[in-house]
PDB file of C-alpha atoms in Angstrom:
ATOM      1  CA  GLY M  18      84.080 118.459 109.233  1.00  0.00           C
ATOM      2  CA  GLN M  19      87.538 117.147 108.546  1.00  0.00           C
ATOM      3  CA  ASN M  20      90.149 119.569 107.380  1.00  0.00           C
ATOM      4  CA  ILE M  21      93.843 119.588 106.552  1.00  0.00           C
ATOM      5  CA  ASP M  22      95.558 122.933 105.930  1.00  0.00           C
ATOM      6  CA  GLN M  23      98.958 123.533 104.436  1.00  0.00           C
ATOM      7  CA  PRO M  24     100.402 126.433 102.442  1.00  0.00           C
ATOM      8  CA  THR M  25      99.777 126.343  98.721  1.00  0.00           C
ATOM      9  CA  GLU M  26     103.275 127.271  97.632  1.00  0.00           C
ATOM     10  CA  MET M  27     106.672 128.002  99.129  1.00  0.00           C
ATOM     11  CA  THR M  28     109.954 129.118  97.642  1.00  0.00           C
ATOM     12  CA  ALA M  29     113.396 128.408  99.063  1.00  0.00           C
ATOM     13  CA  THR M  30     117.030 128.605  98.020  1.00  0.00           C
ATOM     14  CA  GLU M  31     119.278 125.675  97.223  1.00  0.00           C
ATOM     15  CA  GLY M  32     121.281 124.687 100.284  1.00  0.00           C
ATOM     16  CA  ALA M  33     118.877 126.345 102.711  1.00  0.00           C
ATOM     17  CA  ILE M  34     116.301 124.924 105.139  1.00  0.00           C
ATOM     18  CA  VAL M  35     112.538 125.036 104.692  1.00  0.00           C
ATOM     19  CA  GLN M  36     109.684 124.102 107.021  1.00  0.00           C
ATOM     20  CA  ILE M  37     106.296 123.114 105.625  1.00  0.00           C
ATOM     21  CA  ASN M  38     103.482 123.307 108.151  1.00  0.00           C
ATOM     22  CA  CYS M  39     100.317 121.262 108.319  1.00  0.00           C
ATOM     23  CA  THR M  40      97.376 121.734 110.673  1.00  0.00           C
ATOM     24  CA  TYR M  41      94.528 119.309 110.909  1.00  0.00           C
ATOM     25  CA  GLN M  42      91.085 118.725 112.348  1.00  0.00           C
ATOM     26  CA  THR M  43      89.883 115.167 111.932  1.00  0.00           C
ATOM     27  CA  SER M  44      87.535 112.668 113.499  1.00  0.00           C
ATOM     28  CA  GLY M  45      90.059 110.575 115.335  1.00  0.00           C
ATOM     29  CA  PHE M  46      93.751 110.233 114.706  1.00  0.00           C
ATOM     30  CA  ASN M  47      95.774 107.213 113.705  1.00  0.00           C
ATOM     31  CA  GLY M  48      98.864 108.906 112.412  1.00  0.00           C
ATOM     32  CA  LEU M  49     100.059 111.629 110.076  1.00  0.00           C
ATOM     33  CA  PHE M  50     101.895 111.055 106.813  1.00  0.00           C
ATOM     34  CA  TRP M  51     104.050 113.221 104.633  1.00  0.00           C
ATOM     35  CA  TYR M  52     104.459 112.396 100.957  1.00  0.00           C
ATOM     36  CA  GLN M  53     106.530 113.899  98.182  1.00  0.00           C
ATOM     37  CA  GLN M  54     105.047 114.081  94.738  1.00  0.00           C
ATOM     38  CA  HIS M  55     106.879 115.140  91.614  1.00  0.00           C
ATOM     39  CA  ALA M  56     104.713 116.387  88.770  1.00  0.00           C
ATOM     40  CA  GLY M  57     103.046 113.529  86.917  1.00  0.00           C
ATOM     41  CA  GLU M  58     104.189 110.874  89.354  1.00  0.00           C
ATOM     42  CA  ALA M  59     102.602 109.000  92.235  1.00  0.00           C
ATOM     43  CA  PRO M  60     103.343 110.197  95.773  1.00  0.00           C
ATOM     44  CA  THR M  61     106.381 108.813  97.556  1.00  0.00           C
ATOM     45  CA  PHE M  62     106.224 108.073 101.261  1.00  0.00           C
ATOM     46  CA  LEU M  63     108.442 110.311 103.392  1.00  0.00           C
ATOM     47  CA  SER M  64     107.368 109.891 107.000  1.00  0.00           C
ATOM     48  CA  TYR M  65     104.783 108.629 109.457  1.00  0.00           C
ATOM     49  CA  ASN M  66     104.235 110.184 112.888  1.00  0.00           C
ATOM     50  CA  VAL M  67     101.816 108.825 115.435  1.00  0.00           C
ATOM     51  CA  LEU M  68     103.491 110.021 118.639  1.00  0.00           C
ATOM     52  CA  ASP M  69     104.424 113.569 119.560  1.00  0.00           C
ATOM     53  CA  GLY M  70     107.916 114.668 118.753  1.00  0.00           C
ATOM     54  CA  LEU M  71     110.464 114.861 116.009  1.00  0.00           C
ATOM     55  CA  GLU M  72     111.379 112.042 113.659  1.00  0.00           C
ATOM     56  CA  GLU M  73     114.580 112.554 111.717  1.00  0.00           C
ATOM     57  CA  LYS M  74     115.409 110.749 108.517  1.00  0.00           C
ATOM     58  CA  GLY M  75     118.443 112.083 106.739  1.00  0.00           C
ATOM     59  CA  ARG M  76     117.803 115.546 105.346  1.00  0.00           C
ATOM     60  CA  PHE M  77     114.102 115.278 106.149  1.00  0.00           C
ATOM     61  CA  SER M  78     112.506 115.547 109.597  1.00  0.00           C
ATOM     62  CA  SER M  79     108.864 115.480 110.614  1.00  0.00           C
ATOM     63  CA  PHE M  80     107.352 116.834 113.795  1.00  0.00           C
ATOM     64  CA  LEU M  81     103.974 116.151 115.372  1.00  0.00           C
ATOM     65  CA  SER M  82     101.973 117.770 118.168  1.00  0.00           C
ATOM     66  CA  ARG M  83      98.700 115.949 118.594  1.00  0.00           C
ATOM     67  CA  SER M  84      97.372 118.386 121.189  1.00  0.00           C
ATOM     68  CA  LYS M  85      97.809 121.260 118.743  1.00  0.00           C
ATOM     69  CA  GLY M  86      96.739 119.336 115.653  1.00  0.00           C
ATOM     70  CA  TYR M  87      99.982 120.397 114.034  1.00  0.00           C
ATOM     71  CA  SER M  88     102.832 118.900 112.096  1.00  0.00           C
ATOM     72  CA  TYR M  89     105.713 120.180 110.059  1.00  0.00           C
ATOM     73  CA  LEU M  90     108.111 118.724 107.536  1.00  0.00           C
ATOM     74  CA  LEU M  91     111.618 120.132 107.709  1.00  0.00           C
ATOM     75  CA  LEU M  92     113.901 119.842 104.714  1.00  0.00           C
ATOM     76  CA  LYS M  93     117.584 120.662 105.174  1.00  0.00           C
ATOM     77  CA  GLU M  94     120.377 121.261 102.667  1.00  0.00           C
ATOM     78  CA  LEU M  95     117.851 121.765  99.925  1.00  0.00           C
ATOM     79  CA  GLN M  96     118.642 120.376  96.513  1.00  0.00           C
ATOM     80  CA  MET M  97     117.059 121.240  93.187  1.00  0.00           C
ATOM     81  CA  LYS M  98     115.532 117.761  93.048  1.00  0.00           C
ATOM     82  CA  ASP M  99     113.522 118.608  96.168  1.00  0.00           C
ATOM     83  CA  SER M 100     111.307 120.801  93.998  1.00  0.00           C
ATOM     84  CA  ALA M 101     107.996 118.962  94.273  1.00  0.00           C
ATOM     85  CA  SER M 102     104.642 119.017  95.994  1.00  0.00           C
ATOM     86  CA  TYR M 103     104.554 117.872  99.601  1.00  0.00           C
ATOM     87  CA  LEU M 104     101.329 116.316 100.775  1.00  0.00           C
ATOM     88  CA  CYS M 105     100.212 116.055 104.386  1.00  0.00           C
ATOM     89  CA  ALA M 106      97.665 113.329 105.164  1.00  0.00           C
ATOM     90  CA  VAL M 107      96.020 112.230 108.408  1.00  0.00           C
ATOM     91  CA  MET M 108      94.619 108.780 109.049  1.00  0.00           C
ATOM     92  CA  ASP M 109      91.309 109.156 110.842  1.00  0.00           C
ATOM     93  CA  SER M 110      89.509 106.828 113.210  1.00  0.00           C
ATOM     94  CA  ASN M 111      88.260 104.732 110.271  1.00  0.00           C
ATOM     95  CA  TYR M 112      91.818 104.324 108.989  1.00  0.00           C
ATOM     96  CA  GLN M 113      91.069 106.484 105.992  1.00  0.00           C
ATOM     97  CA  LEU M 114      93.536 109.072 104.795  1.00  0.00           C
ATOM     98  CA  ILE M 115      92.377 112.666 104.757  1.00  0.00           C
ATOM     99  CA  TRP M 116      94.527 114.667 102.390  1.00  0.00           C
ATOM    100  CA  GLY M 117      95.774 118.223 102.403  1.00  0.00           C
ATOM    101  CA  ALA M 118      95.885 120.012  99.062  1.00  0.00           C
ATOM    102  CA  GLY M 119      99.668 119.873  99.000  1.00  0.00           C
ATOM    103  CA  THR M 120     102.415 122.482  99.164  1.00  0.00           C
ATOM    104  CA  LYS M 121     104.318 123.192  95.989  1.00  0.00           C
ATOM    105  CA  LEU M 122     107.943 123.782  96.895  1.00  0.00           C
ATOM    106  CA  ILE M 123     110.038 125.751  94.433  1.00  0.00           C
ATOM    107  CA  ILE M 124     113.807 125.626  94.875  1.00  0.00           C
ATOM    108  CA  LYS M 125     115.865 128.423  93.363  1.00  0.00           C
ATOM    109  CA  PRO M 126     119.612 128.274  92.697  1.00  0.00           C
TER     110      PRO M 126
ATOM    111  CA  GLY Z  13     110.166  98.629 101.811  1.00  0.00           C
ATOM    112  CA  ALA Z  14     106.934  97.219 100.527  1.00  0.00           C
ATOM    113  CA  VAL Z  15     106.311  97.503  96.801  1.00  0.00           C
ATOM    114  CA  VAL Z  16     103.052  98.143  95.033  1.00  0.00           C
ATOM    115  CA  SER Z  17     103.016  97.780  91.280  1.00  0.00           C
ATOM    116  CA  GLN Z  18     100.401  99.470  89.114  1.00  0.00           C
ATOM    117  CA  HIS Z  19      99.923  98.754  85.435  1.00  0.00           C
ATOM    118  CA  PRO Z  20      99.697 100.278  82.895  1.00  0.00           C
ATOM    119  CA  SER Z  21     101.492 103.538  83.642  1.00  0.00           C
ATOM    120  CA  ARG Z  22      99.907 105.272  80.663  1.00  0.00           C
ATOM    121  CA  VAL Z  23      96.945 104.411  78.500  1.00  0.00           C
ATOM    122  CA  ILE Z  24      95.135 106.194  75.717  1.00  0.00           C
ATOM    123  CA  CYS Z  25      91.738 104.870  74.759  1.00  0.00           C
ATOM    124  CA  LYS Z  26      88.846 105.842  72.568  1.00  0.00           C
ATOM    125  CA  SER Z  27      85.682 107.261  74.022  1.00  0.00           C
ATOM    126  CA  GLY Z  28      83.191 104.501  74.786  1.00  0.00           C
ATOM    127  CA  THR Z  29      85.731 101.775  75.437  1.00  0.00           C
ATOM    128  CA  SER Z  30      86.699 100.252  78.776  1.00  0.00           C
ATOM    129  CA  VAL Z  31      90.089 100.304  80.444  1.00  0.00           C
ATOM    130  CA  LYS Z  32      91.384  98.030  83.194  1.00  0.00           C
ATOM    131  CA  ILE Z  33      94.063  99.138  85.645  1.00  0.00           C
ATOM    132  CA  GLU Z  34      95.824  96.604  87.856  1.00  0.00           C
ATOM    133  CA  CYS Z  35      97.305  97.150  91.285  1.00  0.00           C
ATOM    134  CA  ARG Z  36      99.509  94.480  92.823  1.00  0.00           C
ATOM    135  CA  SER Z  37     101.200  94.292  96.201  1.00  0.00           C
ATOM    136  CA  LEU Z  38     104.408  92.453  95.411  1.00  0.00           C
ATOM    137  CA  ASP Z  39     105.767  91.480  98.806  1.00  0.00           C
ATOM    138  CA  PHE Z  40     102.899  91.618 101.249  1.00  0.00           C
ATOM    139  CA  GLN Z  41      99.280  90.584 101.429  1.00  0.00           C
ATOM    140  CA  ALA Z  42      96.930  93.534 101.224  1.00  0.00           C
ATOM    141  CA  THR Z  43      93.452  92.865 102.506  1.00  0.00           C
ATOM    142  CA  THR Z  44      92.585  96.466 101.735  1.00  0.00           C
ATOM    143  CA  MET Z  45      93.549  98.579  98.753  1.00  0.00           C
ATOM    144  CA  PHE Z  46      92.516 102.117  97.915  1.00  0.00           C
ATOM    145  CA  TRP Z  47      91.868 103.775  94.588  1.00  0.00           C
ATOM    146  CA  TYR Z  48      92.463 107.493  94.165  1.00  0.00           C
ATOM    147  CA  ARG Z  49      91.971 109.948  91.388  1.00  0.00           C
ATOM    148  CA  GLN Z  50      94.004 113.083  91.027  1.00  0.00           C
ATOM    149  CA  PHE Z  51      93.040 116.054  88.923  1.00  0.00           C
ATOM    150  CA  PRO Z  52      95.750 118.466  87.761  1.00  0.00           C
ATOM    151  CA  LYS Z  53      97.130 120.560  90.608  1.00  0.00           C
ATOM    152  CA  LYS Z  54      94.682 118.989  93.050  1.00  0.00           C
ATOM    153  CA  SER Z  55      95.106 116.660  95.974  1.00  0.00           C
ATOM    154  CA  LEU Z  56      94.280 112.987  95.868  1.00  0.00           C
ATOM    155  CA  MET Z  57      90.578 112.119  95.906  1.00  0.00           C
ATOM    156  CA  LEU Z  58      89.618 108.770  97.366  1.00  0.00           C
ATOM    157  CA  MET Z  59      87.323 106.945  94.970  1.00  0.00           C
ATOM    158  CA  ALA Z  60      86.794 103.653  96.730  1.00  0.00           C
ATOM    159  CA  THR Z  61      88.112 101.200  99.255  1.00  0.00           C
ATOM    160  CA  SER Z  62      88.660  97.709  97.929  1.00  0.00           C
ATOM    161  CA  ASN Z  63      88.417  94.791 100.334  1.00  0.00           C
ATOM    162  CA  GLU Z  64      89.558  91.325  99.344  1.00  0.00           C
ATOM    163  CA  GLY Z  65      86.655  88.979  98.799  1.00  0.00           C
ATOM    164  CA  SER Z  66      83.917  91.561  99.234  1.00  0.00           C
ATOM    165  CA  LYS Z  67      82.361  94.482  97.436  1.00  0.00           C
ATOM    166  CA  ALA Z  68      84.215  97.757  97.276  1.00  0.00           C
ATOM    167  CA  THR Z  69      83.057 100.736  99.286  1.00  0.00           C
ATOM    168  CA  TYR Z  70      82.627 103.765  97.079  1.00  0.00           C
ATOM    169  CA  GLU Z  71      82.895 107.374  98.154  1.00  0.00           C
ATOM    170  CA  GLN Z  72      79.965 109.692  97.666  1.00  0.00           C
ATOM    171  CA  GLY Z  73      79.690 110.898  94.108  1.00  0.00           C
ATOM    172  CA  VAL Z  74      81.678 108.032  92.579  1.00  0.00           C
ATOM    173  CA  GLU Z  75      79.654 105.910  90.161  1.00  0.00           C
ATOM    174  CA  LYS Z  76      80.125 102.254  91.056  1.00  0.00           C
ATOM    175  CA  ASP Z  77      78.802 101.083  87.696  1.00  0.00           C
ATOM    176  CA  LYS Z  78      81.326 103.209  85.887  1.00  0.00           C
ATOM    177  CA  PHE Z  79      84.346 102.459  88.041  1.00  0.00           C
ATOM    178  CA  LEU Z  80      84.276  98.708  88.634  1.00  0.00           C
ATOM    179  CA  ILE Z  81      86.598  97.454  91.325  1.00  0.00           C
ATOM    180  CA  ASN Z  82      87.531  93.843  91.857  1.00  0.00           C
ATOM    181  CA  HIS Z  83      89.785  92.608  94.644  1.00  0.00           C
ATOM    182  CA  ALA Z  84      89.917  88.924  93.863  1.00  0.00           C
ATOM    183  CA  SER Z  85      93.081  88.053  95.749  1.00  0.00           C
ATOM    184  CA  LEU Z  86      95.212  89.374  98.582  1.00  0.00           C
ATOM    185  CA  THR Z  87      97.717  90.792  96.129  1.00  0.00           C
ATOM    186  CA  LEU Z  88      95.612  92.108  93.266  1.00  0.00           C
ATOM    187  CA  SER Z  89      92.930  94.744  92.873  1.00  0.00           C
ATOM    188  CA  THR Z  90      91.657  96.018  89.535  1.00  0.00           C
ATOM    189  CA  LEU Z  91      89.850  99.195  88.548  1.00  0.00           C
ATOM    190  CA  THR Z  92      87.911  99.125  85.283  1.00  0.00           C
ATOM    191  CA  VAL Z  93      86.758 102.406  83.828  1.00  0.00           C
ATOM    192  CA  THR Z  94      83.755 101.428  81.730  1.00  0.00           C
ATOM    193  CA  SER Z  95      82.487 103.359  78.717  1.00  0.00           C
ATOM    194  CA  ALA Z  96      85.198 105.923  79.186  1.00  0.00           C
ATOM    195  CA  HIS Z  97      84.618 109.558  78.288  1.00  0.00           C
ATOM    196  CA  PRO Z  98      87.090 112.419  77.915  1.00  0.00           C
ATOM    197  CA  GLU Z  99      86.140 113.739  81.354  1.00  0.00           C
ATOM    198  CA  ASP Z 100      87.440 110.469  82.825  1.00  0.00           C
ATOM    199  CA  SER Z 101      90.920 111.456  81.714  1.00  0.00           C
ATOM    200  CA  SER Z 102      92.939 111.711  84.887  1.00  0.00           C
ATOM    201  CA  PHE Z 103      95.722 110.260  86.979  1.00  0.00           C
ATOM    202  CA  TYR Z 104      94.559 107.161  88.860  1.00  0.00           C
ATOM    203  CA  ILE Z 105      96.601 105.885  91.791  1.00  0.00           C
ATOM    204  CA  CYS Z 106      96.206 102.817  93.967  1.00  0.00           C
ATOM    205  CA  SER Z 107      97.637 102.171  97.383  1.00  0.00           C
ATOM    206  CA  ALA Z 108      97.760  99.105  99.553  1.00  0.00           C
ATOM    207  CA  ARG Z 109      97.409  98.817 103.268  1.00  0.00           C
ATOM    208  CA  THR Z 110     100.172  96.841 104.920  1.00  0.00           C
ATOM    209  CA  PRO Z 111      99.247  94.065 107.346  1.00  0.00           C
ATOM    210  CA  GLN Z 112     100.291  96.356 110.220  1.00  0.00           C
ATOM    211  CA  GLY Z 113      97.478  98.688 109.249  1.00  0.00           C
ATOM    212  CA  THR Z 114      99.403 101.721 108.043  1.00  0.00           C
ATOM    213  CA  GLU Z 115      98.829 102.850 104.483  1.00  0.00           C
ATOM    214  CA  ALA Z 116     102.094 104.063 103.142  1.00  0.00           C
ATOM    215  CA  PHE Z 117     102.671 102.495  99.754  1.00  0.00           C
ATOM    216  CA  PHE Z 118     101.404 103.640  96.414  1.00  0.00           C
ATOM    217  CA  GLY Z 119     101.466 102.236  92.943  1.00  0.00           C
ATOM    218  CA  GLN Z 120     103.188 104.245  90.250  1.00  0.00           C
ATOM    219  CA  GLY Z 121      99.902 105.680  89.003  1.00  0.00           C
ATOM    220  CA  THR Z 122      98.146 105.411  85.647  1.00  0.00           C
ATOM    221  CA  ARG Z 123      97.724 108.363  83.344  1.00  0.00           C
ATOM    222  CA  LEU Z 124      94.469 107.760  81.463  1.00  0.00           C
ATOM    223  CA  THR Z 125      93.686 109.824  78.400  1.00  0.00           C
ATOM    224  CA  VAL Z 126      90.343 109.314  76.686  1.00  0.00           C
ATOM    225  CA  VAL Z 127      90.145 110.679  73.161  1.00  0.00           C
TER     226      VAL Z 127
END
């Protein structure tokens, strides 16, 4: 079956760095997405990786290893507003998104 | 970036009535749109895939007669929750596939409360 795994919850300190991991097993692969979702709001697109390697976008970076079925989202210089759920999703061979359950990130002062 | 507009953002309706939710792609033509439902503290659940000019493809367990989807144009898809019941209360989110084929843009979501 298809499966996306990511930690349920993580806690980090303001100003620090946090890495949120995502492992996947899907039928085919057409890219991996990371989304940020604040409580009660729709997800916001953060990144899209389809090739191996690191994509950097400001304070956020996303890494992909297709051979390992692994990705991570790296958040630097954490701010209180980064407290949110972070969703990992993989687009399978049918171009459908398979979703992880999300990682709730709690930022402490 | 591309913008997808979803309306209304919140709606409260009485049990037994129907509610229509609109999803518009404002600056690109979306041949395919997706409708999701999200329960509290859960991930997004795909309900159906909406294709312009043809019938929607529903996921297993989703009642097509209850959740009517119409994708009449390249920029508009609608989801109608018919004969709503309290258990239909949820957060409904649409997304639109860009012409390049990547699905990255979501509507703002609709919080439906059935009383």
